[in-house]
PDB file of C-alpha atoms and ligand atoms in Angstrom:
ATOM      1  CA  MET A  45      -3.067  15.266  25.878  1.00  0.00           C
ATOM      2  CA  PHE A  46      -6.553  14.985  25.278  1.00  0.00           C
ATOM      3  CA  SER A  47      -9.248  17.899  24.784  1.00  0.00           C
ATOM      4  CA  PRO A  48     -12.179  16.827  27.141  1.00  0.00           C
ATOM      5  CA  ALA A  49     -13.728  20.354  26.692  1.00  0.00           C
ATOM      6  CA  LEU A  50     -14.248  19.651  22.855  1.00  0.00           C
ATOM      7  CA  THR A  51     -16.129  16.559  23.222  1.00  0.00           C
ATOM      8  CA  THR A  52     -19.994  16.563  23.291  1.00  0.00           C
ATOM      9  CA  ILE A  53     -21.473  13.140  23.694  1.00  0.00           C
ATOM     10  CA  SER A  54     -23.915  13.262  26.599  1.00  0.00           C
ATOM     11  CA  LYS A  55     -22.877  10.662  29.272  1.00  0.00           C
ATOM     12  CA  SER A  56     -26.571  10.141  29.642  1.00  0.00           C
ATOM     13  CA  LYS A  57     -26.983   8.189  26.205  1.00  0.00           C
ATOM     14  CA  ASP A  58     -25.859   4.771  25.618  1.00  0.00           C
ATOM     15  CA  PRO A  59     -22.156   4.403  24.722  1.00  0.00           C
ATOM     16  CA  LEU A  60     -21.402   4.942  21.008  1.00  0.00           C
ATOM     17  CA  ARG A  61     -20.604   1.311  19.744  1.00  0.00           C
ATOM     18  CA  ILE A  62     -17.290   1.216  17.664  1.00  0.00           C
ATOM     19  CA  ALA A  63     -15.119  -1.090  15.812  1.00  0.00           C
ATOM     20  CA  VAL A  64     -11.631  -0.394  14.626  1.00  0.00           C
ATOM     21  CA  MET A  65      -9.897  -1.706  11.542  1.00  0.00           C
ATOM     22  CA  ALA A  66      -6.053  -1.121  11.740  1.00  0.00           C
ATOM     23  CA  SER A  67      -3.079  -2.610  10.233  1.00  0.00           C
ATOM     24  CA  GLY A  68      -0.436  -0.914  12.252  1.00  0.00           C
ATOM     25  CA  LYS A  69       1.419   0.296  15.159  1.00  0.00           C
ATOM     26  CA  GLY A  70      -2.349   1.058  16.855  1.00  0.00           C
ATOM     27  CA  SER A  71      -1.473   4.119  18.742  1.00  0.00           C
ATOM     28  CA  ASN A  72      -4.674   5.682  17.658  1.00  0.00           C
ATOM     29  CA  PHE A  73      -6.171   2.290  18.505  1.00  0.00           C
ATOM     30  CA  ALA A  74      -4.940   2.649  22.038  1.00  0.00           C
ATOM     31  CA  THR A  75      -5.889   6.219  22.186  1.00  0.00           C
ATOM     32  CA  LEU A  76      -9.366   5.359  21.689  1.00  0.00           C
ATOM     33  CA  LEU A  77      -9.497   2.681  24.294  1.00  0.00           C
ATOM     34  CA  LYS A  78      -7.716   5.157  26.260  1.00  0.00           C
ATOM     35  CA  CYS A  79     -10.627   7.655  25.981  1.00  0.00           C
ATOM     36  CA  THR A  80     -13.047   5.427  26.677  1.00  0.00           C
ATOM     37  CA  GLU A  81     -11.749   4.376  29.989  1.00  0.00           C
ATOM     38  CA  LYS A  82     -11.144   7.785  31.067  1.00  0.00           C
ATOM     39  CA  ASN A  83     -15.029   8.607  29.778  1.00  0.00           C
ATOM     40  CA  ILE A  84     -13.455  11.213  27.750  1.00  0.00           C
ATOM     41  CA  ILE A  85     -15.736   9.870  25.158  1.00  0.00           C
ATOM     42  CA  ASN A  86     -18.778   7.659  26.058  1.00  0.00           C
ATOM     43  CA  ALA A  87     -18.043   4.758  23.890  1.00  0.00           C
ATOM     44  CA  LYS A  88     -17.590   0.891  23.779  1.00  0.00           C
ATOM     45  CA  VAL A  89     -15.022  -0.665  21.421  1.00  0.00           C
ATOM     46  CA  CYS A  90     -16.494  -3.573  20.484  1.00  0.00           C
ATOM     47  CA  ALA A  91     -13.840  -5.344  18.125  1.00  0.00           C
ATOM     48  CA  LEU A  92     -10.995  -5.193  16.253  1.00  0.00           C
ATOM     49  CA  ILE A  93     -10.435  -6.004  12.489  1.00  0.00           C
ATOM     50  CA  THR A  94      -6.929  -6.283  11.686  1.00  0.00           C
ATOM     51  CA  ASN A  95      -5.136  -8.039   8.625  1.00  0.00           C
ATOM     52  CA  ASN A  96      -1.599  -8.194  10.371  1.00  0.00           C
ATOM     53  CA  SER A  97      -0.969 -10.850  13.126  1.00  0.00           C
ATOM     54  CA  ASP A  98       2.246  -8.957  13.854  1.00  0.00           C
ATOM     55  CA  SER A  99       0.566  -5.219  14.004  1.00  0.00           C
ATOM     56  CA  GLY A 100       0.890  -3.378  17.285  1.00  0.00           C
ATOM     57  CA  ALA A 101      -2.659  -3.067  17.069  1.00  0.00           C
ATOM     58  CA  PHE A 102      -3.426  -7.064  17.358  1.00  0.00           C
ATOM     59  CA  LYS A 103      -1.111  -6.966  20.638  1.00  0.00           C
ATOM     60  CA  ILE A 104      -3.176  -3.892  22.151  1.00  0.00           C
ATOM     61  CA  ALA A 105      -6.553  -5.692  21.194  1.00  0.00           C
ATOM     62  CA  LYS A 106      -5.180  -8.890  23.024  1.00  0.00           C
ATOM     63  CA  ASP A 107      -3.758  -6.907  25.899  1.00  0.00           C
ATOM     64  CA  ASN A 108      -7.542  -5.183  26.496  1.00  0.00           C
ATOM     65  CA  GLN A 109      -9.446  -8.187  25.751  1.00  0.00           C
ATOM     66  CA  ILE A 110     -11.033  -6.743  22.679  1.00  0.00           C
ATOM     67  CA  ARG A 111     -12.590  -9.467  20.440  1.00  0.00           C
ATOM     68  CA  THR A 112     -10.225  -9.343  17.553  1.00  0.00           C
ATOM     69  CA  TYR A 113     -10.827 -10.499  13.611  1.00  0.00           C
ATOM     70  CA  LEU A 114      -7.764 -11.476  11.828  1.00  0.00           C
ATOM     71  CA  LEU A 115      -8.496 -11.327   8.324  1.00  0.00           C
ATOM     72  CA  ASN A 116      -5.629 -11.233   5.940  1.00  0.00           C
ATOM     73  CA  HIS A 117      -6.352  -9.943   2.542  1.00  0.00           C
ATOM     74  CA  LYS A 118      -3.973 -12.261   0.790  1.00  0.00           C
ATOM     75  CA  ASN A 119      -6.641 -14.980   1.895  1.00  0.00           C
ATOM     76  CA  TYR A 120      -9.400 -13.185  -0.306  1.00  0.00           C
ATOM     77  CA  ASN A 121      -9.472 -13.400  -3.899  1.00  0.00           C
ATOM     78  CA  THR A 122     -11.227  -9.769  -4.161  1.00  0.00           C
ATOM     79  CA  ARG A 123     -11.638  -6.520  -2.044  1.00  0.00           C
ATOM     80  CA  GLU A 124     -15.416  -7.333  -2.286  1.00  0.00           C
ATOM     81  CA  GLU A 125     -14.884 -10.781  -0.669  1.00  0.00           C
ATOM     82  CA  LEU A 126     -12.949  -9.408   2.103  1.00  0.00           C
ATOM     83  CA  ASP A 127     -15.730  -6.574   2.826  1.00  0.00           C
ATOM     84  CA  TYR A 128     -18.186  -9.550   2.537  1.00  0.00           C
ATOM     85  CA  LYS A 129     -16.216 -11.055   5.521  1.00  0.00           C
ATOM     86  CA  ILE A 130     -15.622  -7.827   7.620  1.00  0.00           C
ATOM     87  CA  ILE A 131     -19.517  -7.550   7.600  1.00  0.00           C
ATOM     88  CA  GLU A 132     -20.114 -10.758   8.530  1.00  0.00           C
ATOM     89  CA  ASN A 133     -17.990 -10.661  11.423  1.00  0.00           C
ATOM     90  CA  LEU A 134     -18.978  -7.084  12.326  1.00  0.00           C
ATOM     91  CA  SER A 135     -22.971  -7.300  12.059  1.00  0.00           C
ATOM     92  CA  LYS A 136     -23.403  -8.761  15.257  1.00  0.00           C
ATOM     93  CA  TYR A 137     -22.194  -5.800  17.301  1.00  0.00           C
ATOM     94  CA  SER A 138     -25.079  -3.019  16.257  1.00  0.00           C
ATOM     95  CA  LEU A 139     -22.267  -0.651  15.543  1.00  0.00           C
ATOM     96  CA  ASP A 140     -22.530   3.222  15.404  1.00  0.00           C
ATOM     97  CA  LEU A 141     -19.209   3.823  13.920  1.00  0.00           C
ATOM     98  CA  ILE A 142     -16.140   1.944  12.091  1.00  0.00           C
ATOM     99  CA  LEU A 143     -12.687   3.827  13.055  1.00  0.00           C
ATOM    100  CA  MET A 144      -9.918   3.125  10.225  1.00  0.00           C
ATOM    101  CA  ALA A 145      -7.001   3.897  12.421  1.00  0.00           C
ATOM    102  CA  GLY A 146      -4.083   3.057  10.125  1.00  0.00           C
ATOM    103  CA  TRP A 147      -5.962   0.455   7.792  1.00  0.00           C
ATOM    104  CA  MET A 148      -4.049   0.010   4.886  1.00  0.00           C
ATOM    105  CA  ARG A 149      -6.330  -1.494   2.563  1.00  0.00           C
ATOM    106  CA  ILE A 150      -8.998   0.057   0.011  1.00  0.00           C
ATOM    107  CA  VAL A 151     -12.757  -0.765   0.845  1.00  0.00           C
ATOM    108  CA  THR A 152     -15.238  -0.957  -1.721  1.00  0.00           C
ATOM    109  CA  ASN A 153     -18.678  -0.062  -1.918  1.00  0.00           C
ATOM    110  CA  ILE A 154     -19.983  -3.385  -0.203  1.00  0.00           C
ATOM    111  CA  LEU A 155     -18.587  -2.182   3.186  1.00  0.00           C
ATOM    112  CA  ILE A 156     -18.936   1.623   2.512  1.00  0.00           C
ATOM    113  CA  ASP A 157     -22.760   1.286   1.830  1.00  0.00           C
ATOM    114  CA  LYS A 158     -23.498  -1.355   5.215  1.00  0.00           C
ATOM    115  CA  TYR A 159     -21.928   1.432   7.093  1.00  0.00           C
ATOM    116  CA  LYS A 160     -23.095   4.638   5.442  1.00  0.00           C
ATOM    117  CA  ASN A 161     -21.667   7.873   6.567  1.00  0.00           C
ATOM    118  CA  ARG A 162     -20.100   5.659   9.631  1.00  0.00           C
ATOM    119  CA  ILE A 163     -16.963   5.006   8.702  1.00  0.00           C
ATOM    120  CA  ILE A 164     -14.115   7.144   9.873  1.00  0.00           C
ATOM    121  CA  ASN A 165     -10.770   7.479   8.338  1.00  0.00           C
ATOM    122  CA  ILE A 166      -7.818   9.072   9.825  1.00  0.00           C
ATOM    123  CA  HIS A 167      -5.297  10.449   7.107  1.00  0.00           C
ATOM    124  CA  PRO A 168      -1.872  12.169   7.714  1.00  0.00           C
ATOM    125  CA  SER A 169      -2.668  15.074   5.982  1.00  0.00           C
ATOM    126  CA  LEU A 170      -4.780  18.499   5.419  1.00  0.00           C
ATOM    127  CA  LEU A 171      -6.814  17.077   3.130  1.00  0.00           C
ATOM    128  CA  PRO A 172      -7.643  17.658   0.361  1.00  0.00           C
ATOM    129  CA  SER A 173      -3.762  17.919  -0.026  1.00  0.00           C
ATOM    130  CA  PHE A 174      -1.853  14.823  -0.360  1.00  0.00           C
ATOM    131  CA  LYS A 175      -4.418  12.057  -0.721  1.00  0.00           C
ATOM    132  CA  GLY A 176      -3.353   8.478  -1.018  1.00  0.00           C
ATOM    133  CA  PHE A 177      -0.030   6.874  -0.084  1.00  0.00           C
ATOM    134  CA  ASP A 178       2.357   8.225   2.250  1.00  0.00           C
ATOM    135  CA  ALA A 179       0.920  11.579   2.695  1.00  0.00           C
ATOM    136  CA  ILE A 180       3.629  12.572   4.924  1.00  0.00           C
ATOM    137  CA  GLN A 181       6.377  11.963   2.191  1.00  0.00           C
ATOM    138  CA  GLN A 182       4.308  13.966   0.085  1.00  0.00           C
ATOM    139  CA  ALA A 183       4.204  16.580   2.095  1.00  0.00           C
ATOM    140  CA  LEU A 184       7.907  16.768   2.592  1.00  0.00           C
ATOM    141  CA  ASP A 185       8.455  16.306  -1.150  1.00  0.00           C
ATOM    142  CA  ALA A 186       6.175  19.498  -1.936  1.00  0.00           C
ATOM    143  CA  LYS A 187       8.252  21.540   0.645  1.00  0.00           C
ATOM    144  CA  VAL A 188       5.050  22.870   2.299  1.00  0.00           C
ATOM    145  CA  LYS A 189       5.258  24.484   5.452  1.00  0.00           C
ATOM    146  CA  ILE A 190       2.031  23.392   7.253  1.00  0.00           C
ATOM    147  CA  THR A 191       0.478  19.630   7.032  1.00  0.00           C
ATOM    148  CA  GLY A 192      -1.383  17.912   9.653  1.00  0.00           C
ATOM    149  CA  CYS A 193      -4.343  15.186  10.065  1.00  0.00           C
ATOM    150  CA  THR A 194      -7.799  14.598   8.940  1.00  0.00           C
ATOM    151  CA  TYR A 195     -10.763  12.608  10.121  1.00  0.00           C
ATOM    152  CA  HIS A 196     -13.111  12.374   7.390  1.00  0.00           C
ATOM    153  CA  ILE A 197     -16.055   9.888   6.576  1.00  0.00           C
ATOM    154  CA  VAL A 198     -15.137   7.202   3.738  1.00  0.00           C
ATOM    155  CA  VAL A 199     -16.597   7.255   0.583  1.00  0.00           C
ATOM    156  CA  PRO A 200     -15.825   5.564  -2.643  1.00  0.00           C
ATOM    157  CA  ASP A 201     -13.237   8.204  -3.652  1.00  0.00           C
ATOM    158  CA  VAL A 202     -10.171   7.622  -1.441  1.00  0.00           C
ATOM    159  CA  ASP A 203      -9.663  10.140   0.976  1.00  0.00           C
ATOM    160  CA  SER A 204     -12.293  12.534  -0.215  1.00  0.00           C
ATOM    161  CA  GLY A 205     -15.297  11.962   2.028  1.00  0.00           C
ATOM    162  CA  LYS A 206     -16.784  14.900   4.232  1.00  0.00           C
ATOM    163  CA  ILE A 207     -14.390  16.088   6.509  1.00  0.00           C
ATOM    164  CA  LEU A 208     -15.072  15.897  10.411  1.00  0.00           C
ATOM    165  CA  ALA A 209     -12.120  17.509  11.775  1.00  0.00           C
ATOM    166  CA  GLN A 210      -8.455  18.516  11.007  1.00  0.00           C
ATOM    167  CA  ALA A 211      -5.312  19.717  13.096  1.00  0.00           C
ATOM    168  CA  ALA A 212      -2.740  21.536  11.527  1.00  0.00           C
ATOM    169  CA  VAL A 213       1.220  20.713  12.000  1.00  0.00           C
ATOM    170  CA  PRO A 214       3.853  23.126  10.965  1.00  0.00           C
ATOM    171  CA  ILE A 215       6.870  21.690   9.256  1.00  0.00           C
ATOM    172  CA  ASN A 216      10.155  22.442  10.181  1.00  0.00           C
ATOM    173  CA  SER A 217      13.295  22.850   8.363  1.00  0.00           C
ATOM    174  CA  ILE A 218      15.124  19.925   9.966  1.00  0.00           C
ATOM    175  CA  ASP A 219      11.822  17.787   9.709  1.00  0.00           C
ATOM    176  CA  ASN A 220      12.637  14.364   8.499  1.00  0.00           C
ATOM    177  CA  HIS A 221       9.929  11.520   7.952  1.00  0.00           C
ATOM    178  CA  HIS A 222      10.176  10.321  11.298  1.00  0.00           C
ATOM    179  CA  SER A 223      10.083  13.292  13.524  1.00  0.00           C
ATOM    180  CA  LEU A 224       7.035  14.496  11.165  1.00  0.00           C
ATOM    181  CA  LYS A 225       5.075  11.610  11.671  1.00  0.00           C
ATOM    182  CA  GLU A 226       5.618  11.648  15.429  1.00  0.00           C
ATOM    183  CA  ARG A 227       4.024  15.258  15.413  1.00  0.00           C
ATOM    184  CA  ILE A 228       1.269  14.550  13.385  1.00  0.00           C
ATOM    185  CA  GLN A 229       0.279  11.264  15.064  1.00  0.00           C
ATOM    186  CA  ALA A 230       0.202  13.343  18.510  1.00  0.00           C
ATOM    187  CA  ALA A 231      -2.122  15.620  16.727  1.00  0.00           C
ATOM    188  CA  GLU A 232      -4.144  12.707  15.516  1.00  0.00           C
ATOM    189  CA  HIS A 233      -4.378  11.479  19.172  1.00  0.00           C
ATOM    190  CA  LYS A 234      -5.526  15.022  20.908  1.00  0.00           C
ATOM    191  CA  LEU A 235      -8.095  15.351  17.861  1.00  0.00           C
ATOM    192  CA  LEU A 236      -9.535  11.650  18.239  1.00  0.00           C
ATOM    193  CA  PRO A 237     -12.126  12.473  21.019  1.00  0.00           C
ATOM    194  CA  TYR A 238     -13.524  15.515  19.289  1.00  0.00           C
ATOM    195  CA  ALA A 239     -13.642  13.666  15.760  1.00  0.00           C
ATOM    196  CA  ILE A 240     -15.348  10.829  17.508  1.00  0.00           C
ATOM    197  CA  SER A 241     -17.787  13.363  19.053  1.00  0.00           C
ATOM    198  CA  ILE A 242     -18.949  14.773  15.900  1.00  0.00           C
ATOM    199  CA  ALA A 243     -19.278  11.902  14.114  1.00  0.00           C
ATOM    200  CA  GLY A 244     -21.448  10.159  17.012  1.00  0.00           C
ATOM    201  CA  ASN A 245     -23.676  12.932  17.551  1.00  0.00           C
ATOM    202  CA  ALA A 246     -24.482  13.032  13.816  1.00  0.00           C
ATOM    203  CA  ILE A 247     -25.000   9.656  14.037  1.00  0.00           C
ATOM    204  CA  ARG A 248     -27.394   9.893  17.145  1.00  0.00           C
ATOM    205  CA  GLU A 249     -29.094  12.900  15.849  1.00  0.00           C
ATOM    206  CA  GLY A 250     -30.028  11.025  12.765  1.00  0.00           C
TER     207      GLY A 250
HETATM  208  C1  GAR B 580      -2.051   7.310  11.314  1.00  0.00           C
HETATM  209  O1  GAR B 580      -0.967   7.948  11.398  1.00  0.00           O
HETATM  210  C2  GAR B 580      -3.024   7.654  10.275  1.00  0.00           C
HETATM  211  O2  GAR B 580      -3.057   8.702   9.931  1.00  0.00           O
HETATM  212  C3  GAR B 580      -2.425   6.605   9.272  1.00  0.00           C
HETATM  213  O3  GAR B 580      -1.497   5.565   9.725  1.00  0.00           O
HETATM  214  C4  GAR B 580      -1.174   5.638  10.903  1.00  0.00           C
HETATM  215  C5  GAR B 580      -1.546   4.659  11.775  1.00  0.00           C
HETATM  216  O4  GAR B 580      -0.694   4.866  12.819  1.00  0.00           O
HETATM  217  N1  GAR B 580      -3.317   6.495   7.966  1.00  0.00           N
HETATM  218  C6  GAR B 580      -3.276   6.466   6.729  1.00  0.00           C
HETATM  219  O5  GAR B 580      -1.946   6.735   6.392  1.00  0.00           O
HETATM  220  C7  GAR B 580      -4.314   6.004   6.061  1.00  0.00           C
HETATM  221  N2  GAR B 580      -4.026   6.419   4.510  1.00  0.00           N
HETATM  222  P1  GAR B 580      -1.379   4.040  14.190  1.00  0.00           P
HETATM  223  O6  GAR B 580      -1.182   2.497  13.628  1.00  0.00           O
HETATM  224  O7  GAR B 580       0.003   4.257  15.237  1.00  0.00           O
HETATM  225  O8  GAR B 580      -2.594   4.302  14.586  1.00  0.00           O
END
């Protein structure tokens, strides 16, 4: 499942300090936790930000004693207000990276500038194709033969920042949304340690 040969974070360095932002099932969050437990990447998951108490991610955090901040976007008047609250909660952790693992909200310059080049998003397409909402359905509708997943740095333009890592996933004639999503997510999980390593090394080497 994992690709340890691709990981390059030296074990002698302090663990990367990572927070996760997630709204959904949490399979990428779970993969990150597994990678840290198995020492596939030298990292510590410090906290989870979620906007959904029914999410799988919320349950995974509870089961793994990860400090969780439940910030429902409906309780904030603007995106900026929510971003200030996220910063208020995360600032104590001296984070190296924030991983958006299925965070289904647009963030603003407030958060992006605070953690410049340190926020990574996972997107279920081969960017720059199929930016935005439901990239899997977009790929099916476009009848392309190959799609995939992308890990990229978050910038103000949605799904447009520097690409850290990508994996291709072929689309079969019998694929539907569910089957394609499963294979894209498997590719995301496999690529995760490599993508985190690339981002972590960039941060540590300044
Ligand atoms: C992932 O497949 C990720 O690519 C997608 O959400 C899923 C979260 O799954 N992200 C986006 O669509 C962002 N635009 P998970 O909760 O099982 O990790």
